[in-house]
Short mmCIF file of C-alpha atoms in Angstrom, two decimals:
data_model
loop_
_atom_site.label_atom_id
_atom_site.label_comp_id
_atom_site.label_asym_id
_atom_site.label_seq_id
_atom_site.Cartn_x
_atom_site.Cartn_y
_atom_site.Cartn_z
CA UNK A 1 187.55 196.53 -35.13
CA UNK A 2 183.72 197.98 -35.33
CA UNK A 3 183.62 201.09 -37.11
CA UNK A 4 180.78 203.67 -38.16
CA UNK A 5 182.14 206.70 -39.91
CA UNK A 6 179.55 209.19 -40.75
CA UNK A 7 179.57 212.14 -43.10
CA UNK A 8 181.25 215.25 -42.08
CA UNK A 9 179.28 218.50 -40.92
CA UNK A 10 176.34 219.86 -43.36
CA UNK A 11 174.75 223.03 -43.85
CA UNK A 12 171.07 223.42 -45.73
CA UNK A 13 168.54 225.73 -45.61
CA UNK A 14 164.62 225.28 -44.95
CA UNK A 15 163.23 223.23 -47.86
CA UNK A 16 166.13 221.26 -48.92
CA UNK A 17 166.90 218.05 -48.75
CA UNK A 18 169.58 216.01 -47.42
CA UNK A 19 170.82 212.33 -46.74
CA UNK A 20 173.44 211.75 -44.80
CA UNK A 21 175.12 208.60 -44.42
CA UNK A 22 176.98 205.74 -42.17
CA UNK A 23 179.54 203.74 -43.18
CA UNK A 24 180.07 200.17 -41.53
CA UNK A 25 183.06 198.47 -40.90
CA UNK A 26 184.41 195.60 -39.14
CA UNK A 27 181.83 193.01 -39.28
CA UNK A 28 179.17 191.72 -41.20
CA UNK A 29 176.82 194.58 -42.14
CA UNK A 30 174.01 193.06 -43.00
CA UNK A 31 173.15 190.71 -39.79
CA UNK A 32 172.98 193.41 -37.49
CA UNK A 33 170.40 196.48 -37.02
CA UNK A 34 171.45 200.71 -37.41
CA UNK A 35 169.96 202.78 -35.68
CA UNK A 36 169.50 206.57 -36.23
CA UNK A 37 169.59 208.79 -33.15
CA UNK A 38 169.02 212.76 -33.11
CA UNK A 39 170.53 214.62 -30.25
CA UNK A 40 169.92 218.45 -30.13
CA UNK A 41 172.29 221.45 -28.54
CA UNK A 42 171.65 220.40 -24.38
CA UNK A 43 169.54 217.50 -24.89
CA UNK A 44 169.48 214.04 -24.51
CA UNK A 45 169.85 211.37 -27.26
CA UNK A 46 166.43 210.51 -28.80
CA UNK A 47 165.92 207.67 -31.42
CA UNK A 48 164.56 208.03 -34.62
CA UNK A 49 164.51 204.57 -36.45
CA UNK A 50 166.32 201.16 -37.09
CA UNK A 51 166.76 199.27 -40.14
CA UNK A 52 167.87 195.87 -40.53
CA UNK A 53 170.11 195.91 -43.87
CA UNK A 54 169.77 192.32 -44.45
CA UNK A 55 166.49 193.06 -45.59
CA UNK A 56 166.15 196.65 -45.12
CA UNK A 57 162.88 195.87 -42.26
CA UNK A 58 162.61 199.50 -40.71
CA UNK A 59 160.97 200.58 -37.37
CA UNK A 60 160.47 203.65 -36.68
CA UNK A 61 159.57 206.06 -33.16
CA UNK A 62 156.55 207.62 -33.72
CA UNK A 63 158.04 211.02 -33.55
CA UNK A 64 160.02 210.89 -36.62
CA UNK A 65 157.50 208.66 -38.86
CA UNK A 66 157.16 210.55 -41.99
CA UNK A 67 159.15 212.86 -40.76
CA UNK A 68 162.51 211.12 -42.37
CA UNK A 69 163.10 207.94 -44.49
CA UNK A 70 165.88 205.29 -43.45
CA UNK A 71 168.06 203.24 -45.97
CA UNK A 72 171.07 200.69 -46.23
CA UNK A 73 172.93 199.61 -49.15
CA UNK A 74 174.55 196.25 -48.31
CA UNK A 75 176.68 196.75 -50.94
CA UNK A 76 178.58 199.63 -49.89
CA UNK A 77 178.03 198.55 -46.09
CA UNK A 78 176.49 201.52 -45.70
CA UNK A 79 173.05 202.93 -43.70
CA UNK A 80 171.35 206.46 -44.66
CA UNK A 81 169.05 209.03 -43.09
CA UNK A 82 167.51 211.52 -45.21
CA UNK A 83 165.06 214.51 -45.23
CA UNK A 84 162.87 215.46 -48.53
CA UNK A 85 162.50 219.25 -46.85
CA UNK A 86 164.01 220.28 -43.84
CA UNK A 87 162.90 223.14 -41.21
CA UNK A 88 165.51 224.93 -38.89
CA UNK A 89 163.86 222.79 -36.07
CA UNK A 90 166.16 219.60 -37.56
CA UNK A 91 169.23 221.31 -36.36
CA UNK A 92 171.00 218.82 -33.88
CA UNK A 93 173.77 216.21 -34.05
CA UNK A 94 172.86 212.70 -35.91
CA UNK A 95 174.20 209.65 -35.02
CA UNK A 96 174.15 206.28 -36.07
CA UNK A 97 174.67 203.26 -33.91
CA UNK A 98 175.18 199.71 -34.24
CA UNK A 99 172.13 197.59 -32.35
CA UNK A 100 172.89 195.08 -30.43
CA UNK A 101 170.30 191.68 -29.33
CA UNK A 102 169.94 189.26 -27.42
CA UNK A 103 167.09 187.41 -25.22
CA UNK A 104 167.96 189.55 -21.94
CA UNK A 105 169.31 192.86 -23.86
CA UNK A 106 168.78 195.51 -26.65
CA UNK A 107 171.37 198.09 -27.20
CA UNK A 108 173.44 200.06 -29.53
CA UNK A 109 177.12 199.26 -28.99
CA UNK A 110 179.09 200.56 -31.09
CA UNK A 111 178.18 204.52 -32.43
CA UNK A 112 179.52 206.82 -35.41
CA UNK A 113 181.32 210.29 -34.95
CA UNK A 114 177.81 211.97 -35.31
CA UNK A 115 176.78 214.24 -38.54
CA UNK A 116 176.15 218.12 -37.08
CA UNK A 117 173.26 219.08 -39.60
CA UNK A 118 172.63 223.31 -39.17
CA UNK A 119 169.50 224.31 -41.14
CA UNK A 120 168.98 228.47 -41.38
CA UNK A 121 168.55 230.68 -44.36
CA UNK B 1 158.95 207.74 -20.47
CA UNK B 2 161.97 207.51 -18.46
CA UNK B 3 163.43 209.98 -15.57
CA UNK B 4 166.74 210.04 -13.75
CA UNK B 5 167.54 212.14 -10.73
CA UNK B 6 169.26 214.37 -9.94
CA UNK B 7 169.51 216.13 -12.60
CA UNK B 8 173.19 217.28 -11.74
CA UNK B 9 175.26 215.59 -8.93
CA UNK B 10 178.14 217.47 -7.76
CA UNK B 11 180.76 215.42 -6.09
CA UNK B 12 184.41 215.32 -6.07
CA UNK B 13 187.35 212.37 -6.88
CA UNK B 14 187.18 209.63 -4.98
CA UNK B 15 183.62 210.26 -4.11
CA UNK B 16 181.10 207.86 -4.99
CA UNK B 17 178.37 208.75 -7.29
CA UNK B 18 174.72 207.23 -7.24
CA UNK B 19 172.55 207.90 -10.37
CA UNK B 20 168.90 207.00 -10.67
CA UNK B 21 166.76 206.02 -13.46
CA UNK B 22 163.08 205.32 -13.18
CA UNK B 23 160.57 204.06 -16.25
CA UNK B 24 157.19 204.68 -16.45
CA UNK B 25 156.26 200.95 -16.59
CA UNK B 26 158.03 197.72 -15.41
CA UNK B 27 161.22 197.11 -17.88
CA UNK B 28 160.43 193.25 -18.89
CA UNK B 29 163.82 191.14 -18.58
CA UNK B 30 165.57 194.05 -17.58
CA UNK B 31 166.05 195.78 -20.87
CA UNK B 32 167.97 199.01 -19.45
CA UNK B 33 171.31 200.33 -20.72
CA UNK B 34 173.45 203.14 -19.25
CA UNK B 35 175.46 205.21 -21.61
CA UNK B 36 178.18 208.33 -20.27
CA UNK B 37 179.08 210.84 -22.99
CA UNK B 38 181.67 213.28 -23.08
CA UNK B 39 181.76 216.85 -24.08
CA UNK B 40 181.94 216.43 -27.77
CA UNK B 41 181.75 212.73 -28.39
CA UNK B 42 178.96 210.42 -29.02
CA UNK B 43 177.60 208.10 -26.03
CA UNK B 44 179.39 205.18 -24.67
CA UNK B 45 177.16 202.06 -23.58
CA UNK B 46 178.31 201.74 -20.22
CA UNK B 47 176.24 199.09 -18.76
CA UNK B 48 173.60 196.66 -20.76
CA UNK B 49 170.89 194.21 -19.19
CA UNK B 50 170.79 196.39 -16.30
CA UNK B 51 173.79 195.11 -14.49
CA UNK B 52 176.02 193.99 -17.15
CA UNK B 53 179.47 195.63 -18.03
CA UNK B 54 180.17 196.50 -21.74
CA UNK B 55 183.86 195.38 -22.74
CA UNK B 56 186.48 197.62 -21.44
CA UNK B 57 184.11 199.43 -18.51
CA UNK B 58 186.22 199.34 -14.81
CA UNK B 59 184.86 197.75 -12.39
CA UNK B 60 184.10 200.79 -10.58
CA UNK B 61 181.11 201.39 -12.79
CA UNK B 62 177.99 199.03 -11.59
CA UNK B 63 174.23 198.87 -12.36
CA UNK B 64 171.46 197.58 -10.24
CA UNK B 65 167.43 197.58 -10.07
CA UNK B 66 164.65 195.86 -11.60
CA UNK B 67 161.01 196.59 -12.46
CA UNK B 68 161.09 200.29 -13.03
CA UNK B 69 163.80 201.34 -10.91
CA UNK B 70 167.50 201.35 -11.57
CA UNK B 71 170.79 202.76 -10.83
CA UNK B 72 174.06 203.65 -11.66
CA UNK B 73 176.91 203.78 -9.50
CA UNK B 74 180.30 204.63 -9.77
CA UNK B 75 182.91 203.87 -7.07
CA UNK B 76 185.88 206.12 -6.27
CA UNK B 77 184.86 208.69 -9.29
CA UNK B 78 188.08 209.40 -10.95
CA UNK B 79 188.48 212.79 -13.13
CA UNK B 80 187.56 211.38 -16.54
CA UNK B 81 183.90 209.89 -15.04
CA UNK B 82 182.61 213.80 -14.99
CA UNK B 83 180.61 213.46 -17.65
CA UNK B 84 176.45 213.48 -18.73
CA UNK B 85 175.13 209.69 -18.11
CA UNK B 86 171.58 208.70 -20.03
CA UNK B 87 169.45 205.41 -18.93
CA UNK B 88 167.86 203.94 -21.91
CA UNK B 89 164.75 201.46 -21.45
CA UNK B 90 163.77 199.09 -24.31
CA UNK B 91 160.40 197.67 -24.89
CA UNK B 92 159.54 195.34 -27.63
CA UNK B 93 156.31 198.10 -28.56
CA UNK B 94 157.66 201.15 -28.31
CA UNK B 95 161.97 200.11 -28.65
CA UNK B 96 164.31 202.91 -27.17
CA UNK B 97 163.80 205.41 -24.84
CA UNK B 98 166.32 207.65 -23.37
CA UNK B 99 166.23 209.54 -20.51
CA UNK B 100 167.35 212.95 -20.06
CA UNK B 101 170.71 212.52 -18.17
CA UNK B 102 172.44 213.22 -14.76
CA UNK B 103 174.96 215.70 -15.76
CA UNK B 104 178.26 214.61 -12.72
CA UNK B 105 180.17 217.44 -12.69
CA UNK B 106 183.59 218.38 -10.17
CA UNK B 107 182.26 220.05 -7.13
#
């Protein structure tokens, strides 16, 4: 059985840093693509960035280029998002998601629990 | 950039819901995915390839369209369908977009 289990709720305030993580189970890690995908209170999903952790090849959306850094450690079958200094404005939900594709289709089958990140001083 | 209309349909069990999702440009080989999320949970691909049903989906759940215009429809809604449903579009320059929902709620 697919599995992503992310880490549990976290709580920062402006400047910090944080990297949360995504844990992969049930097949083989490293021949399929993560993806990262921030949802905020109300909104709609909105992706951030893939990596493949075969080789760790990234791609990013423009809107979050520089903005975050994406990770895998094949070893520990696990993927990573992290921030070098967050603002209150990365407050959402964070989930990861397991990216599915093929010749006629792209998309992210199977998702994590999602990581609730709450930055405020 | 994707849209979907209406924004929220109101309908009641048994009803039969219709959901639209439009892109910007044509989606080449019919990259466009359907998700429904729950109050609380992450999304659910629904349909992939436009048309195709994800393992476990009923039957009542269908997707049609091509080019830039697509839809979602759900036959005989039962209670646990009430939920927000996003369109996502993938291109092979600019990967994933998602749409902003059509929130189904009980009328």
């Amino acid at each position: 059985e697919v599995q992503l289990v992310q880490s549990e709720v976290e709580v920062k305030k402006p400047g910090e840093s944080l990297k949360i993580s995504c844990q992969a189970s049930g097949y083989t890690f490293s021949t399929f693509w993560i993806g990262w995908v921030r949802q905020m209170p109300g909104k709609g999903p909105e992706w951030m960035g893939v990596i493949y952790p075969g080789d760790s090849q990234t791609r990013y959306s423009p809107s979050f280029q520089g903005q975050v850094t994406i990770s895998a450690d094949k070893s520990t079958n696990t993927a990573y998002l992290q921030w070098s200094s967050l603002k209150a404005s990365d407050s959402a939900i964070y989930y990861c998601a397991r990216r599915y594709t093929g010749s006629s289709w792209d998309y992210f089958d199977f998702w994590g629990q999602g990581t609730l990140v709450t930055v405020s001083s | 950039v994707v849209t979907q209309s209406p924004g929220t349909l109101s309908l009641s069990p048994g009803e039969r819901a219709t959901l639209s999702c439009r892109a910007s440009q044509s989606v080449g080989d019919n990259f466009l995915n359907w998700y429904q999320q729950k109050r609380g949970q992450a999304p659910r691909l629904l349909i992939y390839g436009a048309y195709k049903r994800a393992t476990g989906v009923p039957d009542r759940f269908s997707g049609s369209g091509s080019g830039s215009a697509f839809t979602l429809t759900i036959d005989r809604l039962e209670p646990e369908d009430f939920a927000v449903y996003y369109c996502q579009q993938f291109s092979r320059s600019s990967l994933f977009s998602f749409g902003p929902g059509t929130k189904l709620e009980v009328k």
